[in-house]
GROMACS .gro file of C-alpha atoms in nm:
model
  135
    1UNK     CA    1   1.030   0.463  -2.406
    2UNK     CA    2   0.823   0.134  -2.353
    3UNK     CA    3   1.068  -0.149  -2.396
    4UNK     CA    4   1.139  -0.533  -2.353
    5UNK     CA    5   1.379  -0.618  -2.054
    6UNK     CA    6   1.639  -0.880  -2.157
    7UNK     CA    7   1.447  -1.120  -1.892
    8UNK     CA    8   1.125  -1.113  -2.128
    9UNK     CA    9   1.304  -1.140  -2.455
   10UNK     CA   10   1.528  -1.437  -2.287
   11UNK     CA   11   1.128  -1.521  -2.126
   12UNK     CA   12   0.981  -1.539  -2.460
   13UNK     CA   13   1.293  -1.759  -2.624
   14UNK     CA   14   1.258  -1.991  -2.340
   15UNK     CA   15   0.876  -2.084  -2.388
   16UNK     CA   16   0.908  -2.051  -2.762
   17UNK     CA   17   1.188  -2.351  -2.738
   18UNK     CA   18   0.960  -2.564  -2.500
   19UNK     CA   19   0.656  -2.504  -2.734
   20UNK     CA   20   0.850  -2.674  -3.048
   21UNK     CA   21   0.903  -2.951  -2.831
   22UNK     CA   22   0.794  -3.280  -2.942
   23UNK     CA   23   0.479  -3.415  -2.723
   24UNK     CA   24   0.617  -3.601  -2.435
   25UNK     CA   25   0.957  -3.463  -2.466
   26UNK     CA   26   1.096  -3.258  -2.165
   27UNK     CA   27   1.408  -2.993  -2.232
   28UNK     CA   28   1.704  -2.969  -2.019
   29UNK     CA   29   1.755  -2.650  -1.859
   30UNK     CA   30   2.144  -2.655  -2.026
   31UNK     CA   31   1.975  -2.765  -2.408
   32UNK     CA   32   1.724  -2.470  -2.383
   33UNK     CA   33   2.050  -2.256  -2.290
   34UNK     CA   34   2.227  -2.388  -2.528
   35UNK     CA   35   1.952  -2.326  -2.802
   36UNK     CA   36   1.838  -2.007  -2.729
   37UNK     CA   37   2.193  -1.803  -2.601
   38UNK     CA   38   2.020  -1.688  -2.239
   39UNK     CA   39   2.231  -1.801  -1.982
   40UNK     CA   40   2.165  -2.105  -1.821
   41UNK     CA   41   2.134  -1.907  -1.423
   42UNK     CA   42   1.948  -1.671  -1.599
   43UNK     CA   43   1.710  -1.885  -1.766
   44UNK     CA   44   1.637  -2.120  -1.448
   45UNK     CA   45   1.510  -1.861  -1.284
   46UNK     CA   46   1.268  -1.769  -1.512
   47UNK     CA   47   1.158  -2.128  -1.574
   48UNK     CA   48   1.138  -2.149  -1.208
   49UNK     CA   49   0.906  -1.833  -1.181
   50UNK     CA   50   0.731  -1.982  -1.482
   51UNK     CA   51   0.628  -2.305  -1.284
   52UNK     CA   52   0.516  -2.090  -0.991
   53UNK     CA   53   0.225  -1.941  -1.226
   54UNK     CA   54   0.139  -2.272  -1.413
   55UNK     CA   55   0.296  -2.137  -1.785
   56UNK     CA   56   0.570  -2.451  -1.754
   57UNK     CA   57   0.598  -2.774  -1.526
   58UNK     CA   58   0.937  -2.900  -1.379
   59UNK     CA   59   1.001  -3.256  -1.360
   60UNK     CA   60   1.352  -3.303  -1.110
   61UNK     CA   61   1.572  -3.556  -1.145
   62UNK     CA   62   1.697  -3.843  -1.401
   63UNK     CA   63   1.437  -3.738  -1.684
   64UNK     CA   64   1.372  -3.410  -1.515
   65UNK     CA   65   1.359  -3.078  -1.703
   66UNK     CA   66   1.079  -2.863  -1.831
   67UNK     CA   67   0.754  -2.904  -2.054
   68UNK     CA   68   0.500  -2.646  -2.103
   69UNK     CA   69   0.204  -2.635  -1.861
   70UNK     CA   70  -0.057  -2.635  -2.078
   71UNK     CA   71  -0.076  -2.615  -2.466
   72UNK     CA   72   0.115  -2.305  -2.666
   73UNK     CA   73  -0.259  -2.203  -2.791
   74UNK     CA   74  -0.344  -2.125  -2.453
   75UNK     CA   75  -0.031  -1.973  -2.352
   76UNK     CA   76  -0.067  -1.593  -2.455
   77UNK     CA   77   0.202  -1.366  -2.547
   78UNK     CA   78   0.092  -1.176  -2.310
   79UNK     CA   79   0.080  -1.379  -1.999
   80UNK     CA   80   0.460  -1.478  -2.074
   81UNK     CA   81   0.559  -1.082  -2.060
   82UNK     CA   82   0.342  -0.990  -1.785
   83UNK     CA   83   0.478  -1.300  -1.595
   84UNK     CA   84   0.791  -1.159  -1.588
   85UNK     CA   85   0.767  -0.775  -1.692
   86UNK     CA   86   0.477  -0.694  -1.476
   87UNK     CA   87   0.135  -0.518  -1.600
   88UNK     CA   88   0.169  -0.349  -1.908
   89UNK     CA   89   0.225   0.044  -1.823
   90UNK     CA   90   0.304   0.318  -2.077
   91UNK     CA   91   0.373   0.550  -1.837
   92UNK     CA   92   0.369   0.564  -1.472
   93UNK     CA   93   0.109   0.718  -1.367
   94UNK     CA   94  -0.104   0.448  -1.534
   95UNK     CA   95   0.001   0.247  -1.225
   96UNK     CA   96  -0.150   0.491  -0.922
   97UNK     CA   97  -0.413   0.722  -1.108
   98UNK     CA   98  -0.458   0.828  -0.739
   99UNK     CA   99  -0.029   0.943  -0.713
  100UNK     CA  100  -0.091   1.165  -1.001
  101UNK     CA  101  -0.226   1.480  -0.927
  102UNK     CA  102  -0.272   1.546  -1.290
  103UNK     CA  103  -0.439   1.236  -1.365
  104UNK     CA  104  -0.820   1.405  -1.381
  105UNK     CA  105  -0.706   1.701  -1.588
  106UNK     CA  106  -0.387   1.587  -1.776
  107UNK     CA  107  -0.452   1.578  -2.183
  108UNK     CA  108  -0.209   1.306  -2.227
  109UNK     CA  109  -0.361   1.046  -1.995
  110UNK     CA  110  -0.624   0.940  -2.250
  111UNK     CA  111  -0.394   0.846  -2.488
  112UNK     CA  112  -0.139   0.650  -2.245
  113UNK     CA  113  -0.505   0.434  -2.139
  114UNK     CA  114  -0.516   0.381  -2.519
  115UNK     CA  115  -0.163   0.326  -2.571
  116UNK     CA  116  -0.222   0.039  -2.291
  117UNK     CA  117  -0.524  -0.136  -2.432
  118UNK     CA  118  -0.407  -0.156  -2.761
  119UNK     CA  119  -0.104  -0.332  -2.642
  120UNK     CA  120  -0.268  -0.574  -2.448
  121UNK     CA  121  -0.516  -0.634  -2.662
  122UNK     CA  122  -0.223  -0.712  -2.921
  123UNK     CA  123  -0.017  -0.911  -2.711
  124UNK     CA  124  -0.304  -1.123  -2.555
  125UNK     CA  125  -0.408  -1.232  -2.922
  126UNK     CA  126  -0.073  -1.377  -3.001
  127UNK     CA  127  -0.030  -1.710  -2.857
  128UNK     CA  128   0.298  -1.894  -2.827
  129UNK     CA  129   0.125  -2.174  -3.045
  130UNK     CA  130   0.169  -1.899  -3.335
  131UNK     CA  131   0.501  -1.779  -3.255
  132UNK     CA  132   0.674  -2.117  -3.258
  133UNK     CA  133   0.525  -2.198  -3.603
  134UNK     CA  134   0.720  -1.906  -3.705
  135UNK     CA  135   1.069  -1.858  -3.875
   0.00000   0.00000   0.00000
């Protein structure tokens, strides 16, 4: 069963909170916490990873905190899961066509490269920008 990890659903509340943000505003780690119920630990380290790959910037000290880094309609839905979930994979042998010695003749395969591009396709249409309108 393909499923969301708590990181990416904790992940996606994080960047959702920092894309309502006013412009100019930066969120402290312990307010997006607070806001979203993901731990605080929890949730600095994904912010932390986050800044590595450019999706949020991290300001230290007095003032310090988080902003997005760059706007929420260039921020996919996509890049946020993948950021912390990995490539999208229905099923492992999507990963190493080359460790599965079925891959050339298995019947299912075809469907699990489907499965995969539909979902990506999905996700990477969706951008935070649209999600934070929401609710």
């Amino acid at each position: 069963m393909m499923e969301l990890t708590r990181k990416g659903e904790y992940a996606i509340r994080g960047i959702i909170y920092l894309a309502r943000l006013k412009p100019g505003s930066v969120a402290l780690i312990s307010e997006i916490a607070e806001s979203t119920g993901v731990p605080q630990t929890f949730l600095a380290k994904i912010l932390q990873s986050f800044a590595k790959i450019g999706l949020v910037n991290s300001f230290r000290g007095t003032g310090g905190g988080f902003v997005l880094g760059r706007p929420p309609a260039k921020i996919t839905l996509l890049e946020v899961v993948e950021a912390v979930e990995g490539p999208i994979m229905p099923n492992r042998c999507m990963m190493d066509e080359s460790g599965c010695e079925f891959s050339r003749t298995c019947l299912v395969h075809p469907v699990w490269r489907e499965v995969q591009s539909k979902v990506v396709q999905i996700l990477g249409s969706v951008t935070i920008e649209e999600l934070s309108k929401g609710e």
